[in-house]
């Protein structure tokens, strides 16, 4: 989340006329994240998140995101629910941007999750994959291997200013992954961005998952690979096998991985590391002037990528051989 577009008091008041949310008592920008403009909205009737869609989010994809949150919420999955206005619309326009309100979820994100919280996150991911079944609006992953070459091109010329040798690392890894990327393993709707800051806990229990704006159809095991990157490294960027084993055990308590998914998992982890390295590099090199946004350091993912490159087998990730 971030703030790229300022919303005036007058524009907010006009926007909220179509809703029955009471009187605004607080309205402030949220600086975390890098994709959309987000505000925390408090009214006399409750708390909400107001999102203005920017950058990589295509307007044509918004019915997918809104519909998916509706579908998951109806299935009992803990996620934000879109708020509809008096016309029954969940999508509107504010400050010349597509905009939506969703309900606020209680809880906090954990910066350094212990193994028990990693286990809970794994369970939640498997539950998400199960709950999303039957949702019939497709969305391709725009940030899959077919989309990486354009990101590589966008980062050329600036990569080595961030880290010596980074451009060669990226180019060589892309070439490798294009030859070994798996085909035909189980797929479905995935979150694709289930980092710890998108997962909330309350009194030690997982209370909700937010930020579905990268959700798409892709390999289910790729979603796991994204979260092994996100949840299972220490502050000094060492792979934490205990956290990874807990996440994988949690996931497999609801859905056992198939043999071809296990075979592919290490390659998928390398791909997920490259994907976030590329997008963070591009964001790092292209912060809009005046934007209230804190770009993420891409070197965190070059370190992850090198860690996975050093592994020889998916079993090194913490999978249970039983």
Coordinates of C-alpha atoms in Angstrom, one line a residue:
X1 CA 0.0 0.0 0.0
X2 CA 1.1 3.6 -0.6
X3 CA -0.2 7.1 -1.5
X4 CA 0.4 8.3 -5.0
X5 CA -2.8 10.3 -5.4
X6 CA -3.9 13.0 -3.0
X7 CA -7.7 13.1 -2.2
X8 CA -9.1 16.4 -1.1
X9 CA -11.8 16.7 1.6
X10 CA -14.2 17.9 -1.0
X11 CA -13.5 15.0 -3.3
X12 CA -13.9 12.5 -0.5
X13 CA -17.2 14.0 0.6
X14 CA -18.6 13.8 -2.9
X15 CA -17.4 10.2 -3.2
X16 CA -19.0 9.2 0.1
X17 CA -22.4 10.7 -0.8
X18 CA -23.2 7.4 -2.6
X19 CA -22.6 5.4 0.6
X20 CA -24.4 5.2 3.9
X21 CA -21.3 5.2 6.2
X22 CA -22.1 8.0 8.6
X23 CA -19.8 10.9 9.3
X24 CA -16.0 10.8 8.6
X25 CA -14.0 11.0 11.8
X26 CA -10.5 10.1 10.4
X27 CA -8.9 9.9 7.0
X28 CA -5.2 9.3 6.5
X29 CA -2.9 7.9 3.9
X30 CA -1.1 4.5 4.3
X31 CA 2.5 4.6 3.3
X32 CA 3.4 0.9 3.3
X33 CA 3.6 -1.0 0.0
X34 CA 4.2 0.2 -3.5
X35 CA 1.2 -0.6 -5.8
X36 CA -1.9 1.4 -5.2
X37 CA -3.0 4.5 -3.2
X38 CA -4.6 3.5 0.1
X39 CA -6.3 5.5 2.9
X40 CA -7.6 4.4 6.2
X41 CA -11.1 5.7 6.6
X42 CA -12.9 5.9 10.0
X43 CA -16.5 6.9 10.1
X44 CA -19.2 6.8 12.8
X45 CA -20.3 3.4 11.3
X46 CA -16.9 1.6 11.2
X47 CA -13.5 1.4 9.7
X48 CA -12.7 0.9 6.0
X49 CA -9.8 0.9 3.5
X50 CA -10.2 3.2 0.5
X51 CA -8.1 2.1 -2.5
X52 CA -7.4 4.1 -5.6
X53 CA -6.0 1.8 -8.3
X54 CA -2.7 2.8 -9.9
X55 CA 0.3 1.5 -11.8
X56 CA 0.2 -2.2 -12.6
X57 CA -3.4 -2.7 -11.8
X58 CA -5.4 -2.7 -15.1
X59 CA -9.0 -1.4 -14.8
X60 CA -10.2 -4.4 -16.7
X61 CA -9.0 -6.6 -13.9
X62 CA -10.9 -4.9 -11.1
X63 CA -14.1 -7.0 -11.4
X64 CA -11.8 -10.1 -10.9
X65 CA -10.4 -8.7 -7.6
X66 CA -13.7 -7.5 -6.3
X67 CA -15.5 -10.7 -7.3
X68 CA -12.8 -12.8 -5.8
X69 CA -13.0 -11.1 -2.4
X70 CA -16.8 -11.5 -2.5
X71 CA -16.4 -15.2 -3.4
X72 CA -13.9 -15.9 -0.6
X73 CA -15.9 -14.0 2.0
X74 CA -19.0 -16.0 1.1
X75 CA -16.9 -19.2 1.6
X76 CA -16.0 -18.1 5.1
X77 CA -12.4 -17.1 4.2
X78 CA -11.1 -14.2 6.4
X79 CA -10.5 -11.4 3.8
X80 CA -11.8 -7.8 3.3
X81 CA -15.3 -7.5 1.9
X82 CA -16.1 -4.9 -0.8
X83 CA -18.5 -2.2 0.3
X84 CA -21.2 -1.4 -2.2
X85 CA -22.8 2.0 -2.6
X86 CA -26.5 2.9 -2.9
X87 CA -26.4 1.8 -6.5
X88 CA -25.0 -1.6 -5.7
X89 CA -21.6 -0.8 -7.1
X90 CA -18.4 -1.8 -5.5
X91 CA -16.3 0.2 -8.0
X92 CA -16.4 3.9 -8.5
X93 CA -14.2 6.8 -9.5
X94 CA -12.3 9.2 -7.2
X95 CA -9.6 11.7 -8.2
X96 CA -9.8 10.4 -11.7
X97 CA -8.8 6.9 -10.5
X98 CA -10.9 3.7 -10.2
X99 CA -11.7 3.3 -6.5
X100 CA -13.2 0.9 -4.0
X101 CA -14.0 0.7 -0.3
X102 CA -13.4 -2.6 1.6
X103 CA -14.0 -3.5 5.2
X104 CA -11.2 -3.2 7.7
X105 CA -9.7 -6.4 9.2
X106 CA -8.6 -6.4 12.9
X107 CA -5.2 -7.7 13.7
X108 CA -1.5 -7.0 13.2
X109 CA 1.2 -8.2 10.9
X110 CA 4.3 -9.9 12.4
X111 CA 7.7 -8.8 11.1
X112 CA 9.6 -11.9 12.2
X113 CA 7.0 -14.7 12.3
X114 CA 7.8 -17.7 14.5
X115 CA 7.3 -21.2 13.2
X116 CA 3.8 -21.5 14.7
X117 CA 2.7 -18.5 12.8
X118 CA 4.3 -19.8 9.6
X119 CA 2.3 -23.0 10.1
X120 CA -0.9 -21.0 10.4
X121 CA -0.1 -19.1 7.3
X122 CA 0.5 -22.3 5.4
X123 CA -2.9 -23.6 6.5
X124 CA -4.5 -20.3 5.4
X125 CA -2.9 -20.5 2.0
X126 CA -4.3 -24.1 1.4
X127 CA -7.6 -22.9 2.7
X128 CA -7.5 -20.0 0.2
X129 CA -6.7 -22.3 -2.7
X130 CA -9.7 -24.5 -1.6
X131 CA -12.1 -21.6 -1.0
X132 CA -11.3 -20.0 -4.4
X133 CA -12.4 -23.1 -6.3
X134 CA -15.5 -22.4 -8.3
X135 CA -14.7 -18.7 -8.9
X136 CA -15.2 -18.4 -12.6
X137 CA -13.5 -15.2 -13.6
X138 CA -10.1 -16.0 -14.9
X139 CA -7.0 -13.7 -14.7
X140 CA -3.6 -14.6 -16.1
X141 CA -0.5 -13.8 -14.1
X142 CA 1.0 -10.8 -15.8
X143 CA 4.2 -11.3 -13.7
X144 CA 4.9 -14.8 -14.8
X145 CA 8.0 -15.8 -16.8
X146 CA 6.5 -14.4 -20.0
X147 CA 6.4 -11.0 -18.3
X148 CA 9.9 -11.0 -16.8
X149 CA 11.9 -10.0 -20.0
X150 CA 10.2 -6.6 -20.1
X151 CA 11.0 -6.0 -16.4
X152 CA 14.6 -7.1 -17.1
X153 CA 14.7 -4.4 -19.9
X154 CA 13.3 -1.8 -17.5
X155 CA 16.0 -2.5 -15.0
X156 CA 19.0 -2.6 -17.4
X157 CA 21.4 0.3 -16.9
X158 CA 20.4 0.7 -13.3
X159 CA 20.8 -2.7 -11.8
X160 CA 24.5 -2.4 -11.2
X161 CA 24.1 0.9 -9.5
X162 CA 22.0 -0.9 -6.9
X163 CA 24.4 -3.9 -6.5
X164 CA 27.6 -4.8 -8.3
X165 CA 27.0 -7.7 -10.7
X166 CA 23.2 -7.5 -10.3
X167 CA 22.4 -7.2 -14.0
X168 CA 24.4 -10.4 -14.9
X169 CA 22.7 -12.3 -12.1
X170 CA 19.3 -11.3 -13.4
X171 CA 20.1 -12.0 -17.1
X172 CA 21.7 -15.4 -16.4
X173 CA 18.9 -16.5 -14.0
X174 CA 16.1 -15.5 -16.5
X175 CA 17.8 -17.5 -19.2
X176 CA 18.1 -20.5 -16.9
X177 CA 14.5 -20.4 -15.7
X178 CA 13.1 -20.1 -19.2
X179 CA 14.6 -23.5 -20.0
X180 CA 13.5 -25.3 -16.8
X181 CA 10.2 -23.7 -15.8
X182 CA 7.7 -26.5 -15.1
X183 CA 4.6 -27.2 -17.1
X184 CA 1.3 -29.0 -16.3
X185 CA 1.4 -29.0 -12.5
X186 CA -1.8 -28.2 -10.5
X187 CA -3.1 -24.7 -10.9
X188 CA -5.9 -22.5 -9.7
X189 CA -6.4 -19.1 -8.2
X190 CA -3.5 -17.9 -6.1
X191 CA -2.8 -14.9 -3.9
X192 CA 0.7 -14.3 -5.4
X193 CA 1.7 -11.8 -2.8
X194 CA 1.1 -13.4 0.6
X195 CA 3.8 -11.7 2.5
X196 CA 3.7 -11.3 6.3
X197 CA 2.5 -7.7 6.0
X198 CA -0.6 -9.0 4.2
X199 CA -1.5 -11.5 6.9
X200 CA -3.0 -10.4 10.2
X201 CA -2.9 -12.1 13.6
X202 CA -5.0 -11.4 16.6
X203 CA -4.2 -12.9 20.0
X204 CA -2.0 -15.5 18.4
X205 CA -4.5 -16.6 15.7
X206 CA -4.6 -15.7 12.1
X207 CA -7.4 -13.1 11.7
X208 CA -7.3 -12.2 8.0
X209 CA -5.5 -11.9 4.7
X210 CA -5.5 -8.7 2.7
X211 CA -4.3 -7.2 -0.6
X212 CA -5.5 -9.5 -3.4
X213 CA -4.4 -7.2 -6.2
X214 CA -1.8 -9.7 -7.6
X215 CA -4.2 -12.6 -7.3
X216 CA -4.4 -14.6 -10.6
X217 CA -4.5 -18.1 -12.1
X218 CA -1.2 -19.9 -11.8
X219 CA 0.4 -22.9 -10.3
X220 CA -0.6 -23.5 -6.7
X221 CA 2.9 -24.4 -5.8
X222 CA 4.1 -21.0 -7.1
X223 CA 2.0 -19.4 -4.4
X224 CA 3.9 -21.5 -1.9
X225 CA 7.2 -20.5 -3.4
X226 CA 6.3 -16.8 -3.1
X227 CA 5.6 -17.3 0.6
X228 CA 8.7 -19.3 1.3
X229 CA 10.6 -16.3 0.0
X230 CA 8.5 -14.0 2.1
X231 CA 8.2 -15.8 5.4
X232 CA 11.3 -18.0 5.7
X233 CA 14.3 -15.7 5.8
X234 CA 15.9 -14.1 8.9
X235 CA 16.7 -10.4 9.2
X236 CA 20.2 -11.1 8.0
X237 CA 18.8 -12.9 4.9
X238 CA 19.5 -16.5 5.9
X239 CA 17.0 -19.2 5.0
X240 CA 15.2 -20.4 8.1
X241 CA 14.4 -24.1 7.4
X242 CA 12.3 -24.4 10.6
X243 CA 9.9 -21.7 9.4
X244 CA 9.8 -23.2 5.9
X245 CA 9.1 -26.7 7.3
X246 CA 6.3 -25.2 9.5
X247 CA 4.7 -23.4 6.5
X248 CA 4.9 -26.5 4.3
X249 CA 3.5 -28.7 7.0
X250 CA 0.6 -26.3 7.6
X251 CA -0.2 -26.2 3.9
X252 CA 0.0 -30.0 3.5
X253 CA -2.3 -30.5 6.5
X254 CA -5.1 -29.5 4.2
X255 CA -3.7 -30.2 0.7
X256 CA -0.8 -32.6 0.1
X257 CA 1.6 -31.6 -2.6
X258 CA 1.8 -33.9 -5.7
X259 CA 5.1 -35.4 -6.7
X260 CA 5.5 -33.1 -9.7
X261 CA 4.9 -30.0 -7.5
X262 CA 7.6 -31.2 -5.1
X263 CA 10.0 -31.7 -8.0
X264 CA 9.3 -28.1 -9.3
X265 CA 9.3 -26.3 -5.9
X266 CA 12.9 -25.2 -5.8
X267 CA 12.7 -23.8 -9.4
X268 CA 9.5 -22.0 -8.4
X269 CA 11.3 -20.5 -5.4
X270 CA 14.0 -19.2 -7.7
X271 CA 11.4 -17.8 -10.0
X272 CA 9.5 -16.1 -7.2
X273 CA 12.8 -14.6 -6.0
X274 CA 13.5 -13.3 -9.5
X275 CA 10.0 -11.9 -9.9
X276 CA 10.2 -9.8 -6.7
X277 CA 13.8 -8.8 -7.4
X278 CA 12.7 -7.4 -10.8
X279 CA 9.6 -5.5 -9.6
X280 CA 11.5 -4.1 -6.6
X281 CA 14.4 -3.1 -8.8
X282 CA 12.1 -1.2 -11.2
X283 CA 10.2 0.4 -8.4
X284 CA 13.5 1.4 -6.7
X285 CA 14.7 3.1 -9.9
X286 CA 11.4 4.8 -10.6
X287 CA 9.9 6.4 -7.5
X288 CA 7.5 9.2 -8.6
X289 CA 8.5 12.6 -7.3
X290 CA 6.5 13.6 -4.2
X291 CA 4.9 10.2 -3.8
X292 CA 4.3 9.0 -0.2
X293 CA 5.8 5.6 -0.7
X294 CA 8.8 3.6 0.7
X295 CA 10.3 1.4 -2.0
X296 CA 11.6 -2.0 -1.0
X297 CA 15.3 -2.7 -1.3
X298 CA 15.7 -5.2 -4.2
X299 CA 18.9 -6.5 -2.7
X300 CA 16.8 -8.5 -0.2
X301 CA 15.7 -10.6 -3.2
X302 CA 19.1 -11.0 -4.9
X303 CA 20.2 -12.5 -1.6
X304 CA 17.2 -14.9 -1.6
X305 CA 17.8 -15.8 -5.2
X306 CA 21.5 -16.7 -4.5
X307 CA 20.4 -18.8 -1.5
X308 CA 18.0 -20.9 -3.6
X309 CA 20.6 -21.1 -6.4
X310 CA 22.9 -22.8 -3.8
X311 CA 20.4 -25.5 -3.0
X312 CA 20.5 -28.8 -4.9
X313 CA 17.2 -30.4 -4.0
X314 CA 13.7 -29.3 -3.1
X315 CA 14.0 -31.4 0.1
X316 CA 16.4 -28.7 1.4
X317 CA 13.4 -26.4 1.6
X318 CA 12.1 -28.3 4.6
X319 CA 9.6 -30.7 3.1
X320 CA 8.7 -33.7 5.2
X321 CA 9.8 -37.0 3.5
X322 CA 7.3 -39.1 5.4

